[in-house]
PDB file of C-alpha atoms in Angstrom:
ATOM      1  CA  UNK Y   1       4.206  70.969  35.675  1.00  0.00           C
ATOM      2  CA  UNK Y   2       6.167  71.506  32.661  1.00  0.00           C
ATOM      3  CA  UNK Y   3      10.156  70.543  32.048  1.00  0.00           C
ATOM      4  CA  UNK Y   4      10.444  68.289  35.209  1.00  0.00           C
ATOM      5  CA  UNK Y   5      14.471  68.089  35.662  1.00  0.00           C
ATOM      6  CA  UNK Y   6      15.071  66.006  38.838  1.00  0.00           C
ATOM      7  CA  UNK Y   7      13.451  63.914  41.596  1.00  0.00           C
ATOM      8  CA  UNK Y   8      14.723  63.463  45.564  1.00  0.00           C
ATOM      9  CA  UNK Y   9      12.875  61.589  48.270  1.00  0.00           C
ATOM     10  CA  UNK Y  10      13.531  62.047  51.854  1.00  0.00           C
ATOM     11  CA  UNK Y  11      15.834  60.058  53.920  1.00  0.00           C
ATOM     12  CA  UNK Y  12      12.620  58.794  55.504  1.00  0.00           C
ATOM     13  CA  UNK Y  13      11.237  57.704  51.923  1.00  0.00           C
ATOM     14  CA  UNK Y  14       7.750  59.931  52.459  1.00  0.00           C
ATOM     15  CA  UNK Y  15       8.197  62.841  50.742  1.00  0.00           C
ATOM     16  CA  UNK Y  16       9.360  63.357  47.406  1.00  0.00           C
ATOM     17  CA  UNK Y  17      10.691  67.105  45.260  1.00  0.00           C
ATOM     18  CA  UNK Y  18      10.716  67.301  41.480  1.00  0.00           C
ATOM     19  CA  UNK Y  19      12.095  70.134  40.053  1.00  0.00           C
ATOM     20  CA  UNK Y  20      10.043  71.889  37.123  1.00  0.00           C
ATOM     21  CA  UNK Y  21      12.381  74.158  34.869  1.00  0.00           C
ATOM     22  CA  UNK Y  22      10.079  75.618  32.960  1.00  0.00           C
ATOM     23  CA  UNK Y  23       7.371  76.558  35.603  1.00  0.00           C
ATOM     24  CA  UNK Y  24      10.164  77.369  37.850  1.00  0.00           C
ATOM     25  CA  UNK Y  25       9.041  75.691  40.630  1.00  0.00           C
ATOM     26  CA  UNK Y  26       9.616  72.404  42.722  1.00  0.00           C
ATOM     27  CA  UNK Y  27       6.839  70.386  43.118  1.00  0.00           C
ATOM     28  CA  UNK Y  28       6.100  68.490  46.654  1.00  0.00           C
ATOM     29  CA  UNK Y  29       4.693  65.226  47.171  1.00  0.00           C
ATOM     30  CA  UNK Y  30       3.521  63.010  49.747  1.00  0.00           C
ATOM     31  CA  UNK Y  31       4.602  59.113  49.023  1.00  0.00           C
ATOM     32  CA  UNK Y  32       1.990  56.811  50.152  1.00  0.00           C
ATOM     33  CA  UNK Y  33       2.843  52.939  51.146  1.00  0.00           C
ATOM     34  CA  UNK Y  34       1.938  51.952  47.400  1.00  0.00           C
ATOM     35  CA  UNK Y  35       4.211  53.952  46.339  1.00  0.00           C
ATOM     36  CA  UNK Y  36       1.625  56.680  44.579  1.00  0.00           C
ATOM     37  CA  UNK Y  37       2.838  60.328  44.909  1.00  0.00           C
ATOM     38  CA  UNK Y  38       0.057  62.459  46.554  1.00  0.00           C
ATOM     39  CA  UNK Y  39       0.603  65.975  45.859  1.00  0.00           C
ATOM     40  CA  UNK Y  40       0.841  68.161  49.031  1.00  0.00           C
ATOM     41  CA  UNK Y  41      -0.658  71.399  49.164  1.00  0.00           C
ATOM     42  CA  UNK Y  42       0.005  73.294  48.540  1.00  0.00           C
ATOM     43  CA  UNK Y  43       1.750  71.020  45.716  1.00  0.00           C
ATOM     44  CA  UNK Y  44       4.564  73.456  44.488  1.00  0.00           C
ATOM     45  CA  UNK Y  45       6.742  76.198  45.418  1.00  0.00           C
ATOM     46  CA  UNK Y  46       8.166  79.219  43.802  1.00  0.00           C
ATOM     47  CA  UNK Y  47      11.875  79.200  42.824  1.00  0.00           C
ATOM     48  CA  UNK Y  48      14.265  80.252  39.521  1.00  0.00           C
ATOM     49  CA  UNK Y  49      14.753  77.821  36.870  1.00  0.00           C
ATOM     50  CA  UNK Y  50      16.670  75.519  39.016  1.00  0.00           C
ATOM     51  CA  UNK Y  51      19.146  72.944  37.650  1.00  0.00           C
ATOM     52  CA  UNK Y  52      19.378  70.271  40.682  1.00  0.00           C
ATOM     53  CA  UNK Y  53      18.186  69.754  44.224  1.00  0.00           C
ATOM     54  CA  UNK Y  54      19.479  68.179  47.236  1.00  0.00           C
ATOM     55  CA  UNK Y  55      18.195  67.679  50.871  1.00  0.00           C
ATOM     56  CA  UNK Y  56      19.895  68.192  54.224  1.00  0.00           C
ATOM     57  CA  UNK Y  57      20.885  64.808  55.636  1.00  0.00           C
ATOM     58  CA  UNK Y  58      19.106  65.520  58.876  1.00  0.00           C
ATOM     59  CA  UNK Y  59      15.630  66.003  56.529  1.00  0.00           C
ATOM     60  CA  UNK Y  60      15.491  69.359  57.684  1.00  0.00           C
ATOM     61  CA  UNK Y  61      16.586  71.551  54.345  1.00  0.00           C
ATOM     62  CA  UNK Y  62      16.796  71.736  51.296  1.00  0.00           C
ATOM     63  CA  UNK Y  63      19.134  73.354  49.113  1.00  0.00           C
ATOM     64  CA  UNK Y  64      18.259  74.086  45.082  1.00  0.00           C
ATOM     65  CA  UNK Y  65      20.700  75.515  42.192  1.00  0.00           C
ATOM     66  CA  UNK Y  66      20.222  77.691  39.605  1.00  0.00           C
ATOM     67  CA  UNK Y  67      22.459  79.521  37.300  1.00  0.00           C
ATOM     68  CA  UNK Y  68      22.907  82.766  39.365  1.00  0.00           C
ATOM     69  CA  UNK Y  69      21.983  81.513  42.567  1.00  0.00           C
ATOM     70  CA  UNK Y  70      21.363  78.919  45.247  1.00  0.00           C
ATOM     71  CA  UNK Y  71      17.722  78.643  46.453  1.00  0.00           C
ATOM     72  CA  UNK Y  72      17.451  77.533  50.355  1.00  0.00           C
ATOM     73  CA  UNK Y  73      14.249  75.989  51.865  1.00  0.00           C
ATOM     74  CA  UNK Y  74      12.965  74.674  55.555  1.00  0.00           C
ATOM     75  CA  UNK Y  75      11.034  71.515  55.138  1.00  0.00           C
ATOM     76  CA  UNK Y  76       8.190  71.043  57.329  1.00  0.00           C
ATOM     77  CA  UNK Y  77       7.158  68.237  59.402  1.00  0.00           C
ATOM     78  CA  UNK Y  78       4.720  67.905  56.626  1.00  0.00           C
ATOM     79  CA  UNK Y  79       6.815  68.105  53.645  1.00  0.00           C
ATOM     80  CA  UNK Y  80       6.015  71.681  52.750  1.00  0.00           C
ATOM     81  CA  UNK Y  81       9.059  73.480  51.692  1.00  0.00           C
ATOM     82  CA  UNK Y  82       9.250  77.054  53.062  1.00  0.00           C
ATOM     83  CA  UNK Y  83      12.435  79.519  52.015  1.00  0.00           C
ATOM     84  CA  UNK Y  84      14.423  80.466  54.756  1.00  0.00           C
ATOM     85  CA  UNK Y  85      14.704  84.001  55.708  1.00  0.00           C
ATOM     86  CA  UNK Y  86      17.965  84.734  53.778  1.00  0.00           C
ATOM     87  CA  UNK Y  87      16.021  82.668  50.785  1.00  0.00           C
ATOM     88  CA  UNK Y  88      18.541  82.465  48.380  1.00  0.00           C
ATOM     89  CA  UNK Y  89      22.460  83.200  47.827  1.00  0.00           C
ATOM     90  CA  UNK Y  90      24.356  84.506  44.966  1.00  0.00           C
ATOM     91  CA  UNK Y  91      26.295  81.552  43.248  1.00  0.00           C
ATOM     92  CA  UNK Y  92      29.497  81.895  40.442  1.00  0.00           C
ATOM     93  CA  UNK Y  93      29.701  79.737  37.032  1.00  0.00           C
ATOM     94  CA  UNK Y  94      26.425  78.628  36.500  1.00  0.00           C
ATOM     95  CA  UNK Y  95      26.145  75.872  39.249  1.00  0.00           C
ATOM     96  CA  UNK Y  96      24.513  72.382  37.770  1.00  0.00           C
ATOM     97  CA  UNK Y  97      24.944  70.349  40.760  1.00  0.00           C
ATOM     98  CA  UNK Y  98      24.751  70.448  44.211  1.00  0.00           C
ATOM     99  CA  UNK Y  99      25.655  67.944  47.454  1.00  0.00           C
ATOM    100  CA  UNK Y 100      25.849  68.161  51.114  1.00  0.00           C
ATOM    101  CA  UNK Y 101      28.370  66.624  53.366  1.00  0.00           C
ATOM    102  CA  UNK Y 102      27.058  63.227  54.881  1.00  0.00           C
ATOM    103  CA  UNK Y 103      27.509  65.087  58.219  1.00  0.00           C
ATOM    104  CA  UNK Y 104      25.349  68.091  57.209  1.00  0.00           C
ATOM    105  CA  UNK Y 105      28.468  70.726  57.532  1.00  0.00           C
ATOM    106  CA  UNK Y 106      29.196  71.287  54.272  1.00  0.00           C
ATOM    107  CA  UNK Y 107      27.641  71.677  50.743  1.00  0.00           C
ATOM    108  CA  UNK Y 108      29.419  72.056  47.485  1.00  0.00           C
ATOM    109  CA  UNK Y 109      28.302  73.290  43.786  1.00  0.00           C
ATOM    110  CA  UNK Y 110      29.796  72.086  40.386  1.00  0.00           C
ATOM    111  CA  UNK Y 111      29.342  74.276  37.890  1.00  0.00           C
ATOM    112  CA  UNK Y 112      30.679  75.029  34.032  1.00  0.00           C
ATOM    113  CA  UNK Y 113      34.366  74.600  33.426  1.00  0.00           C
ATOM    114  CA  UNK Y 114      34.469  72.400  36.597  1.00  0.00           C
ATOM    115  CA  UNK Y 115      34.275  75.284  39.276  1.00  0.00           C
ATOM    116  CA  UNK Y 116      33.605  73.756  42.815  1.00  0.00           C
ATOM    117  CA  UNK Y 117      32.201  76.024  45.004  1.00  0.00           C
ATOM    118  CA  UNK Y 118      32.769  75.645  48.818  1.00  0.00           C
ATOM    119  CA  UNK Y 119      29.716  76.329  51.533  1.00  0.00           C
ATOM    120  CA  UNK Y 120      29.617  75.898  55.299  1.00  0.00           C
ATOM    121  CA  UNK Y 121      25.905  75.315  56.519  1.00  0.00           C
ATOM    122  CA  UNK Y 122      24.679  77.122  59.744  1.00  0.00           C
ATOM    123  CA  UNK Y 123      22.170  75.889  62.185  1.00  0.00           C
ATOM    124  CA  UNK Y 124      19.639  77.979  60.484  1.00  0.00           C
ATOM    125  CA  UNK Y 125      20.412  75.721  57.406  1.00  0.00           C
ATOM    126  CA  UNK Y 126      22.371  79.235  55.457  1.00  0.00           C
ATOM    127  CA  UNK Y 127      25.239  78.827  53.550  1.00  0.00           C
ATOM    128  CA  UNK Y 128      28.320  80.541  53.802  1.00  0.00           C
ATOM    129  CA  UNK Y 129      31.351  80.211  51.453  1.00  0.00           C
ATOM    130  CA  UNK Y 130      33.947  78.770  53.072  1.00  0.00           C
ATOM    131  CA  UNK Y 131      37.558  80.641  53.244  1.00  0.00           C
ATOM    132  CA  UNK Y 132      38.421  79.317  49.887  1.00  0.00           C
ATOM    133  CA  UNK Y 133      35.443  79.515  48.315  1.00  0.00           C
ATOM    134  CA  UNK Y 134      36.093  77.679  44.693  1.00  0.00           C
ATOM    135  CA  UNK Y 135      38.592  75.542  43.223  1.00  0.00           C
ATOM    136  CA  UNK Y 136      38.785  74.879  39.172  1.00  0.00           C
ATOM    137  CA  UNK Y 137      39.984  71.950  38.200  1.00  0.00           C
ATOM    138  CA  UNK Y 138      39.979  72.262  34.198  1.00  0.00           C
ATOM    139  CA  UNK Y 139      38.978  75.341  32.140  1.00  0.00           C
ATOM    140  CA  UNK Y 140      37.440  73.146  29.495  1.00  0.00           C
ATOM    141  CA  UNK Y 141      35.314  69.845  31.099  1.00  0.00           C
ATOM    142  CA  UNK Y 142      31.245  69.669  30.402  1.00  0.00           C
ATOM    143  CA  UNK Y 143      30.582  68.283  34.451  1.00  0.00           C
ATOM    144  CA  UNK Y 144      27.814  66.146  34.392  1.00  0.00           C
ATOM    145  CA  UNK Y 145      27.758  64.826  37.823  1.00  0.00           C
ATOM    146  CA  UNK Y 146      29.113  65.389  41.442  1.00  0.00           C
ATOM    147  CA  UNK Y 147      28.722  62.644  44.249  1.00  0.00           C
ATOM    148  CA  UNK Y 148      30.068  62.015  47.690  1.00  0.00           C
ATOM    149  CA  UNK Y 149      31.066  58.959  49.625  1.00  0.00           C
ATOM    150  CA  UNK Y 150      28.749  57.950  52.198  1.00  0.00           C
ATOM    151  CA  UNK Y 151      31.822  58.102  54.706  1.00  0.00           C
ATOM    152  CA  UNK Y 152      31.934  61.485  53.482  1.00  0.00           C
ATOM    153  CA  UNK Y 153      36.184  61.766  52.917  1.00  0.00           C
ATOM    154  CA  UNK Y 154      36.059  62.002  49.067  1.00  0.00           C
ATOM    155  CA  UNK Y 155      33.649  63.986  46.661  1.00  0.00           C
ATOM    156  CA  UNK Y 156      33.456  62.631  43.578  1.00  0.00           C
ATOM    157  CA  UNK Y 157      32.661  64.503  39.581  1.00  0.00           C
ATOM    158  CA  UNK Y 158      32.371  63.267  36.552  1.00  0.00           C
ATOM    159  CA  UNK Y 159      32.482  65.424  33.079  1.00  0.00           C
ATOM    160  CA  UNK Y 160      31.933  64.508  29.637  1.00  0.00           C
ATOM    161  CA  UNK Y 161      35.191  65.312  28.000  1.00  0.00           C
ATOM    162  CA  UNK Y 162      37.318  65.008  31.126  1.00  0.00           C
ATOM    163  CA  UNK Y 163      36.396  61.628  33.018  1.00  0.00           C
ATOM    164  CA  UNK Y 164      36.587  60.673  36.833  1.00  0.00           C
ATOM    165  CA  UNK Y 165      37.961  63.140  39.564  1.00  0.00           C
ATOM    166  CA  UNK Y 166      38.519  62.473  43.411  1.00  0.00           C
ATOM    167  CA  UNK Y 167      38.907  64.948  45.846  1.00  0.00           C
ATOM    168  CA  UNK Y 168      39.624  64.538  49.389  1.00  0.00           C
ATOM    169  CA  UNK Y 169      37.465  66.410  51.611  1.00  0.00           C
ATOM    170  CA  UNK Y 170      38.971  68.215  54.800  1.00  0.00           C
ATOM    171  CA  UNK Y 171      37.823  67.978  58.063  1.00  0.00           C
ATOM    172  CA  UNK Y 172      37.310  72.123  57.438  1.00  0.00           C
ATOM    173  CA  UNK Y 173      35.393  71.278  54.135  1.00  0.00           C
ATOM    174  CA  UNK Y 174      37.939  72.636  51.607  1.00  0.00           C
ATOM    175  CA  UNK Y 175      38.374  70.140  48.652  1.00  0.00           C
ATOM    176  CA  UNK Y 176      42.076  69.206  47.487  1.00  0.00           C
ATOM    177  CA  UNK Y 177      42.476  68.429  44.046  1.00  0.00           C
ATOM    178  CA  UNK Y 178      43.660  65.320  42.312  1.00  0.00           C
ATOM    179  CA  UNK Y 179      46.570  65.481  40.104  1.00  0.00           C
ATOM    180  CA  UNK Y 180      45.052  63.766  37.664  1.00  0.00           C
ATOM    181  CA  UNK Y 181      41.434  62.359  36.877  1.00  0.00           C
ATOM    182  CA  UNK Y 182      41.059  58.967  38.278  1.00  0.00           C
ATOM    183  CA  UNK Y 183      39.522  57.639  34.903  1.00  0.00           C
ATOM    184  CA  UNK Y 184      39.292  59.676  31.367  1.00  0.00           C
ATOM    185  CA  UNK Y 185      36.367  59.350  28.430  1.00  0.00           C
ATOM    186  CA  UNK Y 186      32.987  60.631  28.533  1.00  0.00           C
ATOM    187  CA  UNK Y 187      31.207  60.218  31.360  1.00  0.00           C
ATOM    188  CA  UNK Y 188      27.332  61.289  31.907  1.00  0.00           C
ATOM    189  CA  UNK Y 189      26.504  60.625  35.575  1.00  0.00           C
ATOM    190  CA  UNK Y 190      27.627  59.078  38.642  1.00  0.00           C
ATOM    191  CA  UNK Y 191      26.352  57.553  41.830  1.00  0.00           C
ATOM    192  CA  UNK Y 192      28.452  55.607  44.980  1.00  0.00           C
ATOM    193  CA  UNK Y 193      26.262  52.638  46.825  1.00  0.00           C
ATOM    194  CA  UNK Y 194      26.011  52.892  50.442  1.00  0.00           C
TER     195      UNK Y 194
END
């Protein structure tokens, strides 16, 4: 596989995703109890040049950006992931990264110029933009990461030229905005412990 982007494991550590820009594809793995990744097979799957990947809390989905689009998958009881029957959704400002709500409601996309899009997630694992859809926080930030708390009330971001911005999280979804970032300078990723 050629231009591998991003890895995710399974809440249940056995299966692992990497996405493969180039091939466009994600390829699927099986992680053994030494730790070696066994490729499934079939070992990859189909999809645009994506940018990130998440997976459902619940193990159930997963959910993969590009820059037109959000790609949605089934995962089997055997790792394989299958698109759903609405497989992918139209996404705005070239989406780079993607989470899901600790509860599994709610999934959210950061894309250029920090644009936060807003999805509800059916039973059937489809998303749906909420009834505000997007918020921008500044028309000139690089976003390089997106995180939220494991208590799920705050999502985090991070962008180069911009620093650290909280927002709270609703119990409808919808993201308020900080007044001001939390911490400024360049930042390249973040991550929260549990």
């Amino acid at each position: 596989a050629r231009g591998p982007t991003q890895i995710v494991i399974n809440s249940a550590g056995t299966y692992a995703y990497v996405i493969n820009f180039f091939d466009q594809s994600i390829s699927m793995y099986a992680i053994e109890r030494n730790g070696i990744l066994t490729p499934l097979t079939p070992s990859t799957v189909r999809t645009e040049p994506n940018t990130s990947i998440v997976i459902h809390p619940a193990g159930n989905f997963a959910y993969a950006t590009s820059d037109g689009a959000i790609s949605m998958f089934s995962i089997g009881t055997n790792g394989q992931l299958t698109p759903l029957n609405t497989p992918s959704i139209t996404a705005q400002n070239y989406p780079r990264f993607i989470a899901v709500h600790p509860a599994g409601k709610y999934a959210y996309t950061l894309g250029q110029n920090h644009h936060i899009s807003m999805y509800s997630i059916g039973n059937d694992g489809i998303l749906a933009p909420l009834s505000t859809p997007s918020i921008i926080l500044n028309d000139n930030t690089s976003p390089t990461g997106m995180v939220i708390d494991s208590a799920g009330r705050f999502l985090f971001t991070v962008a180069y030229n911009y620093g650290i911005s909280a927002f709270a999280i609703g119990s409808n979804g919808i993201l308020t905005p900080p007044a001001a970032p939390m911490a400024t300078g360049p930042g390249r990723g973040i991550a929260i412990s549990n």
